[in-house]
């Protein structure tokens, strides 16, 4: 589940003042900014080299396959004939031309909303332990009883929190939209921007009209928004997200899985889903895909980090917590169909079938596939707090083909670490730009989004560049180069979810931010040294 990146304050939304419709993260690193030097890399280091296409799987909530900046870079299954209703390549999946959807039914319907894992655990444990006294239980039952108590408390807390926030933002939305509509009518305008509002504030003499003008101006200033349309859009998004939390994610009565038609408890089942890799809400996955490989040749919209990528869509992440079964099957599908890199911009706090996911990760490891995973958006230290898929196996050993990524921001100041990002000196490998990231969204549109979900595909894009221009590199080589070439920062930053000031280099294993220029430079040097050795 992607955590809401909105505050629980009066506004209940976040429109970053620094957000610009530019790809700042592609720019060079300087004394003041922490870009990853993408354009410089192509201009100076790769101009005379020819890349080999690399397949990158995006396990996510869906990708808009019609987007103007993604159409050309989508993976196409060479052995599948589109739309003929047959499994031409005999891989078990009918018409999987661009990937597969593990949260859809054979009748074409799709899972949009799902419960959180804590909700599913509560529903599973409630019949066994509701009304029971822990003292009367056997020792092996007491541990499960404790989990029941924990999940019940967490569920009730979330239900209360999100219902209150949903109600609050609904009320604010009604008040704000009414005020905006009235002012547009009075001022005879179709848009309320800061210039129009300032003129009105200077000329209006009626106090009852001037008051809402000043109030809206203040809100625009606080949110860094140019006009009320931006605020309205963010309010609508926040309202939709809070509705999902209140009515679906933490609702024990809700069942979003039934449309799939599988047995969700059968971890060995793989023959389910459909070929619709977009689904009905492909916002998140489309944004992620654009960061990795949006068409760099069409002079439209944005540029992906990689210029020789084929994006395979694997839909397994609903609005709610992804199921371990689906994640495991998504990894296996990606590996079996030629993905060399897998981006995983999702995560959760509980993983009841963790071993199934780990078996799939070991399978990916055996095939030499690199997996890049978002560290999460809870502002917590995942050296001590649970976050799944975990960067370590159940036995505590590190998963060698996984890179775990935290989110950084543009300025080399106390705000260098994104305030929401998880961190961990042992379990977060590297940071990458993840705040105010401008990329593709459905309908051939573009917008800024923030999250470690955006930082992970930056690293996946870097990995794809290394693999495409240096095809002999193994997953281990790529991971090592990315980590060793990361730019270390000792900048004093505000540790997420606290007021403590710490050095940025204490928040991850490398203490740095990924940099494509330095990574390619290192790969070139190693290639040259290898050639001389021969």
Short mmCIF file of C-alpha atoms in Angstrom, two decimals:
data_model
loop_
_atom_site.label_atom_id
_atom_site.label_comp_id
_atom_site.label_asym_id
_atom_site.label_seq_id
_atom_site.Cartn_x
_atom_site.Cartn_y
_atom_site.Cartn_z
CA UNK A 1 0.00 0.00 0.00
CA UNK A 2 1.22 3.49 -0.79
CA UNK A 3 0.92 5.60 2.34
CA UNK A 4 -1.03 8.84 1.99
CA UNK A 5 1.41 11.69 1.49
CA UNK A 6 -0.99 14.22 2.99
CA UNK A 7 -1.01 15.76 6.42
CA UNK A 8 -3.74 15.42 9.02
CA UNK A 9 -3.78 19.17 9.58
CA UNK A 10 -6.54 21.60 8.68
CA UNK A 11 -5.89 21.37 4.96
CA UNK A 12 -5.31 17.63 4.82
CA UNK A 13 -3.33 17.99 1.62
CA UNK A 14 0.12 18.76 0.38
CA UNK A 15 0.98 20.94 -2.61
CA UNK A 16 4.71 21.45 -2.32
CA UNK A 17 5.81 25.02 -2.92
CA UNK A 18 8.97 23.78 -4.57
CA UNK A 19 7.16 21.53 -7.02
CA UNK A 20 7.85 22.52 -10.59
CA UNK A 21 6.91 20.97 -13.88
CA UNK A 22 10.54 20.09 -14.52
CA UNK A 23 12.63 16.97 -14.07
CA UNK A 24 15.10 18.44 -11.61
CA UNK A 25 16.39 15.00 -10.69
CA UNK A 26 17.91 14.52 -14.17
CA UNK A 27 20.15 17.55 -13.67
CA UNK A 28 23.73 17.58 -12.40
CA UNK A 29 24.60 17.45 -8.76
CA UNK A 30 25.94 20.79 -7.53
CA UNK A 31 26.81 22.33 -4.20
CA UNK A 32 23.15 23.26 -3.79
CA UNK A 33 21.19 20.48 -5.51
CA UNK A 34 21.24 16.70 -5.49
CA UNK A 35 20.41 15.66 -9.04
CA UNK A 36 21.74 12.43 -10.57
CA UNK A 37 23.40 13.85 -13.72
CA UNK A 38 21.41 11.96 -16.36
CA UNK A 39 21.65 14.42 -19.25
CA UNK A 40 25.37 14.94 -18.68
CA UNK A 41 25.90 11.17 -18.76
CA UNK A 42 24.32 10.79 -22.19
CA UNK A 43 26.03 13.91 -23.49
CA UNK A 44 29.55 13.12 -22.29
CA UNK A 45 29.93 9.40 -21.56
CA UNK A 46 27.48 7.47 -23.72
CA UNK A 47 27.24 9.46 -26.95
CA UNK A 48 29.42 7.02 -28.92
CA UNK A 49 27.99 3.79 -27.50
CA UNK A 50 24.99 1.77 -28.66
CA UNK A 51 22.71 0.26 -26.00
CA UNK A 52 21.15 -3.19 -25.91
CA UNK A 53 17.45 -3.11 -24.94
CA UNK A 54 16.74 -4.18 -21.35
CA UNK A 55 13.41 -5.48 -20.03
CA UNK A 56 12.34 -3.85 -16.77
CA UNK A 57 9.24 -5.21 -15.05
CA UNK A 58 7.10 -2.75 -13.12
CA UNK A 59 5.13 -4.61 -10.45
CA UNK A 60 2.51 -2.05 -9.53
CA UNK A 61 -1.13 -1.03 -9.77
CA UNK A 62 -1.25 -0.72 -13.54
CA UNK A 63 0.23 1.17 -16.49
CA UNK A 64 -1.58 3.29 -19.08
CA UNK A 65 -0.51 1.49 -22.25
CA UNK A 66 -1.89 4.29 -24.46
CA UNK A 67 0.25 7.06 -22.97
CA UNK A 68 2.08 9.08 -25.62
CA UNK A 69 5.36 8.82 -23.71
CA UNK A 70 5.13 5.10 -22.94
CA UNK A 71 3.63 3.42 -26.00
CA UNK A 72 6.95 3.00 -27.78
CA UNK A 73 8.82 1.65 -24.77
CA UNK A 74 6.38 -1.05 -23.67
CA UNK A 75 7.60 -4.63 -23.65
CA UNK A 76 5.93 -6.73 -26.33
CA UNK A 77 5.75 -10.48 -25.87
CA UNK A 78 7.21 -11.70 -29.17
CA UNK A 79 5.46 -15.08 -28.99
CA UNK A 80 1.95 -13.83 -28.20
CA UNK A 81 -0.68 -12.79 -30.75
CA UNK A 82 -2.76 -9.93 -29.33
CA UNK A 83 -6.46 -10.45 -28.84
CA UNK A 84 -6.87 -13.96 -30.22
CA UNK A 85 -7.91 -15.43 -26.88
CA UNK A 86 -5.15 -18.04 -26.98
CA UNK A 87 -2.07 -18.76 -24.94
CA UNK A 88 0.21 -18.71 -27.98
CA UNK A 89 3.50 -19.01 -26.10
CA UNK A 90 2.14 -21.66 -23.69
CA UNK A 91 3.32 -19.76 -20.61
CA UNK A 92 -0.05 -20.14 -18.87
CA UNK A 93 -1.29 -16.61 -19.56
CA UNK A 94 -3.65 -15.77 -22.42
CA UNK A 95 -2.93 -12.66 -24.52
CA UNK A 96 -0.17 -11.40 -22.20
CA UNK A 97 1.15 -9.01 -24.83
CA UNK A 98 2.55 -6.34 -22.48
CA UNK A 99 2.51 -8.26 -19.19
CA UNK A 100 -0.05 -9.74 -16.82
CA UNK A 101 -2.62 -8.71 -14.21
CA UNK A 102 -2.76 -10.87 -11.08
CA UNK A 103 -5.56 -8.84 -9.51
CA UNK A 104 -8.13 -9.29 -12.22
CA UNK A 105 -10.73 -11.90 -13.10
CA UNK A 106 -10.97 -14.00 -16.22
CA UNK A 107 -14.21 -12.15 -17.01
CA UNK A 108 -12.27 -8.89 -17.37
CA UNK A 109 -13.19 -7.36 -14.03
CA UNK A 110 -10.44 -5.94 -11.84
CA UNK A 111 -9.67 -5.45 -8.17
CA UNK A 112 -9.54 -1.73 -7.47
CA UNK A 113 -9.71 -1.61 -3.67
CA UNK A 114 -8.41 -4.15 -1.19
CA UNK A 115 -8.23 -4.46 2.56
CA UNK A 116 -5.00 -3.79 4.41
CA UNK A 117 -3.07 -6.84 5.57
CA UNK A 118 -3.81 -5.96 9.19
CA UNK A 119 -7.52 -6.09 8.37
CA UNK A 120 -7.19 -9.51 6.75
CA UNK A 121 -5.23 -10.84 9.72
CA UNK A 122 -7.86 -9.54 12.13
CA UNK A 123 -10.66 -11.17 10.13
CA UNK A 124 -8.74 -14.45 10.12
CA UNK A 125 -7.99 -14.42 13.86
CA UNK A 126 -11.24 -13.00 15.23
CA UNK A 127 -13.29 -16.23 15.12
CA UNK A 128 -10.54 -18.07 17.00
CA UNK A 129 -9.82 -15.58 19.75
CA UNK A 130 -12.68 -13.12 20.22
CA UNK A 131 -13.73 -13.22 23.86
CA UNK A 132 -10.96 -15.63 24.83
CA UNK A 133 -8.78 -15.28 27.94
CA UNK A 134 -5.07 -15.49 27.15
CA UNK A 135 -4.38 -17.35 30.38
CA UNK A 136 -6.57 -20.26 29.28
CA UNK A 137 -4.71 -20.75 25.99
CA UNK A 138 -1.87 -23.13 25.25
CA UNK A 139 1.59 -21.54 24.86
CA UNK A 140 1.59 -22.00 21.08
CA UNK A 141 -1.81 -20.24 20.88
CA UNK A 142 -0.79 -17.31 23.04
CA UNK A 143 1.54 -15.86 20.38
CA UNK A 144 -1.28 -15.90 17.83
CA UNK A 145 -3.66 -14.43 20.42
CA UNK A 146 -1.22 -11.56 20.98
CA UNK A 147 -1.24 -10.91 17.22
CA UNK A 148 -5.03 -10.83 17.31
CA UNK A 149 -5.00 -8.24 20.09
CA UNK A 150 -2.41 -6.17 18.21
CA UNK A 151 -4.26 -6.25 14.90
CA UNK A 152 -7.58 -5.43 16.54
CA UNK A 153 -6.12 -2.36 18.25
CA UNK A 154 -4.37 -1.21 15.07
CA UNK A 155 -7.48 -1.73 12.98
CA UNK A 156 -9.71 0.22 15.37
CA UNK A 157 -7.18 3.06 15.54
CA UNK A 158 -6.99 3.32 11.74
CA UNK A 159 -10.76 3.11 11.35
CA UNK A 160 -11.25 5.98 13.76
CA UNK A 161 -8.44 8.09 12.30
CA UNK A 162 -9.40 7.78 8.65
CA UNK A 163 -13.14 8.16 9.21
CA UNK A 164 -12.48 11.43 11.05
CA UNK A 165 -10.08 12.68 8.36
CA UNK A 166 -12.44 11.66 5.57
CA UNK A 167 -15.28 13.54 7.21
CA UNK A 168 -13.06 16.56 7.88
CA UNK A 169 -11.72 16.88 4.36
CA UNK A 170 -15.21 16.41 2.97
CA UNK A 171 -16.45 19.34 4.98
CA UNK A 172 -13.49 21.49 4.00
CA UNK A 173 -13.92 20.57 0.33
CA UNK A 174 -17.57 21.65 0.43
CA UNK A 175 -16.73 24.96 2.09
CA UNK A 176 -13.79 25.70 -0.18
CA UNK A 177 -15.55 24.78 -3.44
CA UNK A 178 -18.61 26.85 -2.46
CA UNK A 179 -16.44 29.88 -1.68
CA UNK A 180 -14.55 29.50 -4.97
CA UNK A 181 -17.77 29.18 -7.00
CA UNK A 182 -19.30 32.26 -5.35
CA UNK A 183 -16.19 34.37 -5.91
CA UNK A 184 -15.93 33.37 -9.56
CA UNK A 185 -19.51 34.51 -10.03
CA UNK A 186 -19.00 37.80 -8.19
CA UNK A 187 -15.74 38.61 -9.97
CA UNK A 188 -17.03 37.30 -13.31
CA UNK A 189 -13.98 35.07 -13.92
CA UNK A 190 -13.51 31.43 -14.81
CA UNK A 191 -10.28 31.02 -12.85
CA UNK A 192 -9.10 32.26 -9.48
CA UNK A 193 -5.34 32.73 -9.55
CA UNK A 194 -3.21 34.73 -7.15
CA UNK A 195 -3.08 37.80 -9.42
CA UNK A 196 -6.88 37.96 -9.74
CA UNK A 197 -7.34 37.49 -6.02
CA UNK A 198 -4.79 40.17 -5.12
CA UNK A 199 -6.52 42.66 -7.38
CA UNK A 200 -9.84 41.78 -5.77
CA UNK A 201 -8.34 42.17 -2.29
CA UNK A 202 -7.17 45.68 -3.24
CA UNK A 203 -10.43 46.82 -4.84
CA UNK A 204 -13.25 45.14 -2.92
CA UNK A 205 -14.80 47.21 -0.16
CA UNK A 206 -17.48 44.74 0.90
CA UNK A 207 -16.05 42.98 3.98
CA UNK A 208 -18.16 39.85 3.48
CA UNK A 209 -16.62 39.41 -0.02
CA UNK A 210 -13.11 40.51 0.89
CA UNK A 211 -12.86 38.01 3.74
CA UNK A 212 -13.03 34.84 1.55
CA UNK A 213 -10.66 36.47 -0.97
CA UNK A 214 -8.04 36.94 1.72
CA UNK A 215 -8.68 33.47 3.11
CA UNK A 216 -8.20 31.77 -0.26
CA UNK A 217 -5.10 33.87 -0.94
CA UNK A 218 -3.66 32.68 2.35
CA UNK A 219 -4.37 29.04 1.46
CA UNK A 220 -2.73 29.43 -1.96
CA UNK A 221 0.34 30.95 -0.32
CA UNK A 222 0.55 28.22 2.32
CA UNK A 223 0.30 25.47 -0.26
CA UNK A 224 2.50 27.07 -2.91
CA UNK A 225 -0.33 26.85 -5.44
CA UNK A 226 -0.83 29.25 -8.35
CA UNK A 227 -4.63 28.99 -8.46
CA UNK A 228 -7.62 27.36 -6.81
CA UNK A 229 -7.83 24.63 -9.47
CA UNK A 230 -4.63 23.12 -8.05
CA UNK A 231 -6.09 23.11 -4.55
CA UNK A 232 -9.35 21.59 -5.77
CA UNK A 233 -7.47 18.84 -7.60
CA UNK A 234 -5.40 17.97 -4.54
CA UNK A 235 -8.48 17.99 -2.32
CA UNK A 236 -10.26 15.60 -4.67
CA UNK A 237 -7.26 13.24 -4.63
CA UNK A 238 -7.00 13.37 -0.86
CA UNK A 239 -10.75 12.83 -0.51
CA UNK A 240 -10.57 9.77 -2.75
CA UNK A 241 -7.60 8.33 -0.86
CA UNK A 242 -9.20 8.88 2.53
CA UNK A 243 -12.44 7.32 1.31
CA UNK A 244 -10.46 4.22 0.29
CA UNK A 245 -8.90 3.99 3.75
CA UNK A 246 -12.14 4.60 5.62
CA UNK A 247 -14.52 2.46 3.54
CA UNK A 248 -12.31 -0.30 2.12
CA UNK A 249 -8.78 -0.74 3.49
CA UNK A 250 -9.78 -0.90 7.16
CA UNK A 251 -13.27 -2.34 6.75
CA UNK A 252 -13.47 -5.99 7.94
CA UNK A 253 -16.73 -6.44 6.03
CA UNK A 254 -15.24 -5.51 2.66
CA UNK A 255 -14.19 -8.22 0.18
CA UNK A 256 -12.47 -6.93 -2.92
CA UNK A 257 -10.89 -10.24 -3.90
CA UNK A 258 -13.96 -12.12 -5.08
CA UNK A 259 -13.73 -10.75 -8.64
CA UNK A 260 -10.45 -12.64 -9.20
CA UNK A 261 -12.06 -16.04 -8.80
CA UNK A 262 -9.00 -17.71 -7.31
CA UNK A 263 -8.43 -19.33 -3.94
CA UNK A 264 -6.45 -16.57 -2.19
CA UNK A 265 -5.18 -19.06 0.38
CA UNK A 266 -3.67 -21.39 -2.21
CA UNK A 267 -0.09 -20.19 -2.46
CA UNK A 268 0.71 -22.60 -5.28
CA UNK A 269 -1.98 -21.32 -7.62
CA UNK A 270 -0.69 -19.31 -10.57
CA UNK A 271 -3.32 -19.67 -13.30
CA UNK A 272 -5.50 -16.66 -12.51
CA UNK A 273 -5.80 -13.02 -13.56
CA UNK A 274 -6.18 -11.38 -16.96
CA UNK A 275 -4.17 -9.48 -19.56
CA UNK A 276 -5.35 -5.98 -18.58
CA UNK A 277 -2.15 -4.44 -17.19
CA UNK A 278 -3.78 -1.01 -16.84
CA UNK A 279 -6.78 -1.74 -14.67
CA UNK A 280 -9.11 1.12 -13.83
CA UNK A 281 -6.64 3.24 -11.83
CA UNK A 282 -3.15 3.09 -13.33
CA UNK A 283 -1.96 6.42 -11.89
CA UNK A 284 0.83 5.12 -9.67
CA UNK A 285 2.30 2.55 -12.04
CA UNK A 286 2.18 4.95 -14.99
CA UNK A 287 4.15 7.53 -13.01
CA UNK A 288 6.70 4.89 -11.99
CA UNK A 289 7.08 3.60 -15.56
CA UNK A 290 7.70 7.11 -16.89
CA UNK A 291 10.50 7.71 -14.41
CA UNK A 292 12.27 4.57 -15.57
CA UNK A 293 11.89 4.87 -19.29
CA UNK A 294 9.57 7.52 -20.73
CA UNK A 295 10.39 7.96 -24.42
CA UNK A 296 13.51 10.12 -24.72
CA UNK A 297 13.21 10.53 -28.52
CA UNK A 298 9.72 11.93 -29.14
CA UNK A 299 10.14 15.49 -27.81
CA UNK A 300 7.03 15.07 -25.68
CA UNK A 301 6.42 15.38 -21.97
CA UNK A 302 9.29 13.92 -19.98
CA UNK A 303 12.41 11.81 -20.41
CA UNK A 304 12.99 8.53 -18.63
CA UNK A 305 16.30 7.78 -16.96
CA UNK A 306 16.94 4.90 -19.39
CA UNK A 307 16.91 5.28 -23.17
CA UNK A 308 16.87 1.58 -24.06
CA UNK A 309 14.23 0.06 -21.84
CA UNK A 310 11.24 -2.17 -22.48
CA UNK A 311 8.63 -1.77 -19.73
CA UNK A 312 6.79 -4.95 -18.74
CA UNK A 313 3.65 -4.28 -16.72
CA UNK A 314 2.73 -6.71 -13.96
CA UNK A 315 -0.35 -5.63 -12.04
CA UNK A 316 -0.37 -6.94 -8.46
CA UNK A 317 -0.81 -3.85 -6.25
CA UNK A 318 -4.37 -2.65 -5.52
CA UNK A 319 -5.47 0.38 -3.52
CA UNK A 320 -4.86 -1.44 -0.27
CA UNK A 321 -2.24 -4.00 0.68
CA UNK A 322 -0.87 -6.30 -1.99
CA UNK A 323 -1.16 -10.00 -1.23
CA UNK A 324 1.99 -12.08 -0.80
CA UNK A 325 0.67 -14.64 -3.26
CA UNK A 326 0.30 -12.01 -6.00
CA UNK A 327 3.71 -10.49 -5.33
CA UNK A 328 5.37 -13.90 -5.55
CA UNK A 329 3.57 -14.74 -8.79
CA UNK A 330 4.37 -11.31 -10.23
CA UNK A 331 8.09 -11.81 -9.56
CA UNK A 332 8.03 -15.26 -11.12
CA UNK A 333 6.12 -14.02 -14.18
CA UNK A 334 8.61 -11.20 -14.69
CA UNK A 335 11.60 -13.53 -14.40
CA UNK A 336 10.14 -16.22 -16.63
CA UNK A 337 9.33 -13.71 -19.35
CA UNK A 338 12.73 -12.09 -19.60
CA UNK A 339 12.82 -9.21 -17.13
CA UNK A 340 16.38 -8.39 -16.08
CA UNK A 341 15.36 -5.74 -13.55
CA UNK A 342 12.19 -5.58 -11.45
CA UNK A 343 10.90 -2.38 -9.83
CA UNK A 344 8.79 -2.84 -6.70
CA UNK A 345 7.30 0.45 -5.49
CA UNK A 346 5.05 -1.00 -2.80
CA UNK A 347 5.25 -2.27 0.76
CA UNK A 348 3.35 -3.12 3.93
CA UNK A 349 3.78 -3.80 7.64
CA UNK A 350 2.68 -7.44 7.73
CA UNK A 351 3.57 -10.38 5.49
CA UNK A 352 1.77 -13.55 6.65
CA UNK A 353 2.99 -15.61 3.68
CA UNK A 354 6.48 -14.12 3.67
CA UNK A 355 8.14 -17.41 2.76
CA UNK A 356 6.26 -17.52 -0.57
CA UNK A 357 7.64 -14.13 -1.55
CA UNK A 358 11.13 -15.15 -0.46
CA UNK A 359 10.94 -18.32 -2.57
CA UNK A 360 10.16 -16.09 -5.58
CA UNK A 361 13.04 -13.76 -4.68
CA UNK A 362 15.40 -16.74 -4.50
CA UNK A 363 14.11 -17.80 -7.91
CA UNK A 364 14.89 -14.33 -9.27
CA UNK A 365 18.34 -14.58 -7.68
CA UNK A 366 18.96 -17.93 -9.38
CA UNK A 367 18.19 -16.27 -12.73
CA UNK A 368 20.38 -13.23 -12.05
CA UNK A 369 17.53 -10.72 -11.87
CA UNK A 370 18.00 -7.48 -9.91
CA UNK A 371 15.08 -6.23 -7.80
CA UNK A 372 14.75 -2.59 -6.73
CA UNK A 373 12.40 -1.90 -3.80
CA UNK A 374 11.02 1.30 -2.29
CA UNK A 375 11.95 1.67 1.39
CA UNK A 376 8.49 3.00 2.35
CA UNK A 377 6.88 6.28 3.34
CA UNK A 378 6.33 5.99 7.09
CA UNK A 379 9.36 8.01 8.19
CA UNK A 380 10.64 5.07 10.22
CA UNK A 381 13.88 3.20 10.77
CA UNK A 382 13.42 -0.12 8.99
CA UNK A 383 16.47 -1.54 10.75
CA UNK A 384 14.04 -2.03 13.65
CA UNK A 385 10.54 -1.57 12.19
CA UNK A 386 8.87 -4.14 9.93
CA UNK A 387 8.60 -3.37 6.22
CA UNK A 388 7.79 -5.95 3.55
CA UNK A 389 9.05 -7.27 1.21
CA UNK A 390 11.99 -7.19 3.60
CA UNK A 391 15.58 -6.63 2.44
CA UNK A 392 16.59 -9.71 4.40
CA UNK A 393 15.51 -13.34 4.35
CA UNK A 394 13.74 -14.81 7.36
CA UNK A 395 17.06 -16.20 8.57
CA UNK A 396 18.46 -12.65 8.76
CA UNK A 397 20.82 -12.83 5.81
CA UNK A 398 20.74 -10.01 3.28
CA UNK A 399 18.97 -10.67 -0.02
CA UNK A 400 21.85 -10.11 -2.47
CA UNK A 401 19.80 -9.15 -5.54
CA UNK A 402 17.67 -6.48 -3.83
CA UNK A 403 18.43 -2.75 -3.63
CA UNK A 404 16.33 -0.87 -1.06
CA UNK A 405 15.88 2.83 -1.80
CA UNK A 406 15.04 5.84 0.36
CA UNK A 407 13.81 9.19 -0.99
CA UNK A 408 15.81 12.41 -1.22
CA UNK A 409 14.80 15.93 -2.25
CA UNK A 410 16.37 18.63 -4.42
CA UNK A 411 18.15 20.96 -1.98
CA UNK A 412 21.43 20.08 -0.30
CA UNK A 413 20.12 21.51 2.97
CA UNK A 414 18.40 20.16 6.08
CA UNK A 415 15.57 19.13 3.71
CA UNK A 416 17.81 16.81 1.65
CA UNK A 417 16.05 13.73 3.01
CA UNK A 418 12.34 13.59 2.15
CA UNK A 419 10.39 14.02 5.39
CA UNK A 420 8.29 10.90 4.75
CA UNK A 421 11.09 8.51 3.77
CA UNK A 422 11.96 5.38 5.69
CA UNK A 423 15.65 4.98 6.44
CA UNK A 424 18.09 2.51 7.99
CA UNK A 425 21.86 2.24 8.21
CA UNK A 426 21.66 -1.52 7.65
CA UNK A 427 18.55 -2.06 5.53
CA UNK A 428 18.37 0.96 3.21
CA UNK A 429 21.10 0.73 0.59
CA UNK A 430 20.96 4.12 -1.06
CA UNK A 431 18.80 7.21 -1.50
CA UNK A 432 17.49 8.64 -4.77
CA UNK A 433 15.32 11.63 -5.75
CA UNK A 434 11.76 10.98 -4.61
CA UNK A 435 10.22 14.36 -3.86
CA UNK A 436 8.45 16.48 -6.49
CA UNK A 437 9.17 14.01 -9.27
CA UNK A 438 7.57 15.03 -12.57
CA UNK A 439 6.47 12.07 -14.69
CA UNK A 440 3.73 10.44 -16.73
CA UNK A 441 0.15 9.93 -15.53
CA UNK A 442 -2.85 8.43 -17.36
CA UNK A 443 -4.38 10.22 -20.32
CA UNK A 444 -1.03 11.32 -21.77
CA UNK A 445 -0.68 13.82 -18.94
CA UNK A 446 2.11 14.62 -16.48
CA UNK A 447 2.33 15.65 -12.84
CA UNK A 448 4.53 15.79 -9.77
CA UNK A 449 4.35 13.00 -7.22
CA UNK A 450 6.41 12.22 -4.14
CA UNK A 451 7.34 9.02 -2.36
CA UNK A 452 9.96 6.32 -2.13
CA UNK A 453 7.77 4.87 -4.90
CA UNK A 454 9.36 7.53 -7.12
CA UNK A 455 12.90 7.02 -5.78
CA UNK A 456 12.91 3.29 -6.52
CA UNK A 457 12.31 3.68 -10.29
CA UNK A 458 15.09 6.28 -10.45
CA UNK A 459 17.46 3.55 -9.29
CA UNK A 460 15.81 0.97 -11.54
CA UNK A 461 16.41 3.38 -14.42
CA UNK A 462 20.06 3.74 -13.49
CA UNK A 463 20.36 -0.05 -13.30
CA UNK A 464 18.78 -0.32 -16.75
CA UNK A 465 21.28 2.15 -18.22
CA UNK A 466 24.17 0.13 -16.80
CA UNK A 467 22.76 -3.14 -18.09
CA UNK A 468 21.92 -1.76 -21.54
CA UNK A 469 25.29 -0.11 -22.17
CA UNK A 470 27.35 -2.75 -20.36
CA UNK A 471 25.40 -5.98 -21.01
CA UNK A 472 28.05 -8.21 -19.48
CA UNK A 473 27.44 -6.72 -16.03
CA UNK A 474 25.72 -9.12 -13.63
CA UNK A 475 23.08 -8.12 -11.09
CA UNK A 476 25.84 -8.15 -8.46
CA UNK A 477 28.05 -5.86 -10.57
CA UNK A 478 25.21 -3.40 -11.11
CA UNK A 479 24.26 -3.30 -7.44
CA UNK A 480 27.88 -2.84 -6.38
CA UNK A 481 28.50 -0.05 -8.90
CA UNK A 482 25.30 1.79 -7.94
CA UNK A 483 26.24 1.68 -4.27
CA UNK A 484 29.95 2.44 -4.63
CA UNK A 485 29.32 5.35 -7.01
CA UNK A 486 26.60 6.96 -4.88
CA UNK A 487 27.46 10.52 -3.86
CA UNK A 488 27.96 10.66 -0.07
CA UNK A 489 26.45 13.61 1.78
CA UNK A 490 27.33 14.61 5.33
CA UNK A 491 24.73 17.39 5.31
CA UNK A 492 22.86 17.81 8.59
CA UNK A 493 19.23 16.89 7.93
CA UNK A 494 16.02 16.58 9.88
CA UNK A 495 15.48 12.90 10.55
CA UNK A 496 12.05 11.84 9.21
CA UNK A 497 9.18 11.99 11.67
CA UNK A 498 11.31 13.79 14.27
CA UNK A 499 13.00 17.08 15.05
CA UNK A 500 16.43 15.49 15.49
CA UNK A 501 19.26 16.72 13.30
CA UNK A 502 21.48 13.93 11.97
CA UNK A 503 24.07 13.55 9.23
CA UNK A 504 22.51 12.37 5.98
CA UNK A 505 25.16 9.67 5.65
CA UNK A 506 23.84 7.93 8.79
CA UNK A 507 20.49 7.12 7.17
CA UNK A 508 21.58 4.42 4.74
CA UNK A 509 24.26 1.83 4.11
CA UNK A 510 26.09 3.96 1.54
CA UNK A 511 25.24 7.32 3.09
CA UNK A 512 24.72 8.62 -0.42
CA UNK A 513 22.44 9.47 -3.32
CA UNK A 514 22.63 7.50 -6.56
CA UNK A 515 24.41 9.24 -9.43
CA UNK A 516 24.25 7.96 -13.00
CA UNK A 517 27.31 9.85 -14.23
CA UNK A 518 29.57 8.40 -11.58
CA UNK A 519 28.05 4.93 -12.01
CA UNK A 520 28.71 4.91 -15.77
CA UNK A 521 32.16 6.38 -15.22
CA UNK A 522 32.95 3.50 -12.86
CA UNK A 523 31.59 0.94 -15.33
CA UNK A 524 33.73 2.42 -18.10
CA UNK A 525 36.82 2.31 -15.92
CA UNK A 526 36.20 -1.33 -14.98
CA UNK A 527 35.59 -2.22 -18.63
CA UNK A 528 38.85 -0.57 -19.63
CA UNK A 529 40.76 -2.29 -16.83
CA UNK A 530 39.28 -5.65 -17.82
CA UNK A 531 40.36 -5.12 -21.42
CA UNK A 532 43.91 -4.27 -20.38
CA UNK A 533 44.04 -7.33 -18.17
CA UNK A 534 43.38 -9.51 -21.19
#
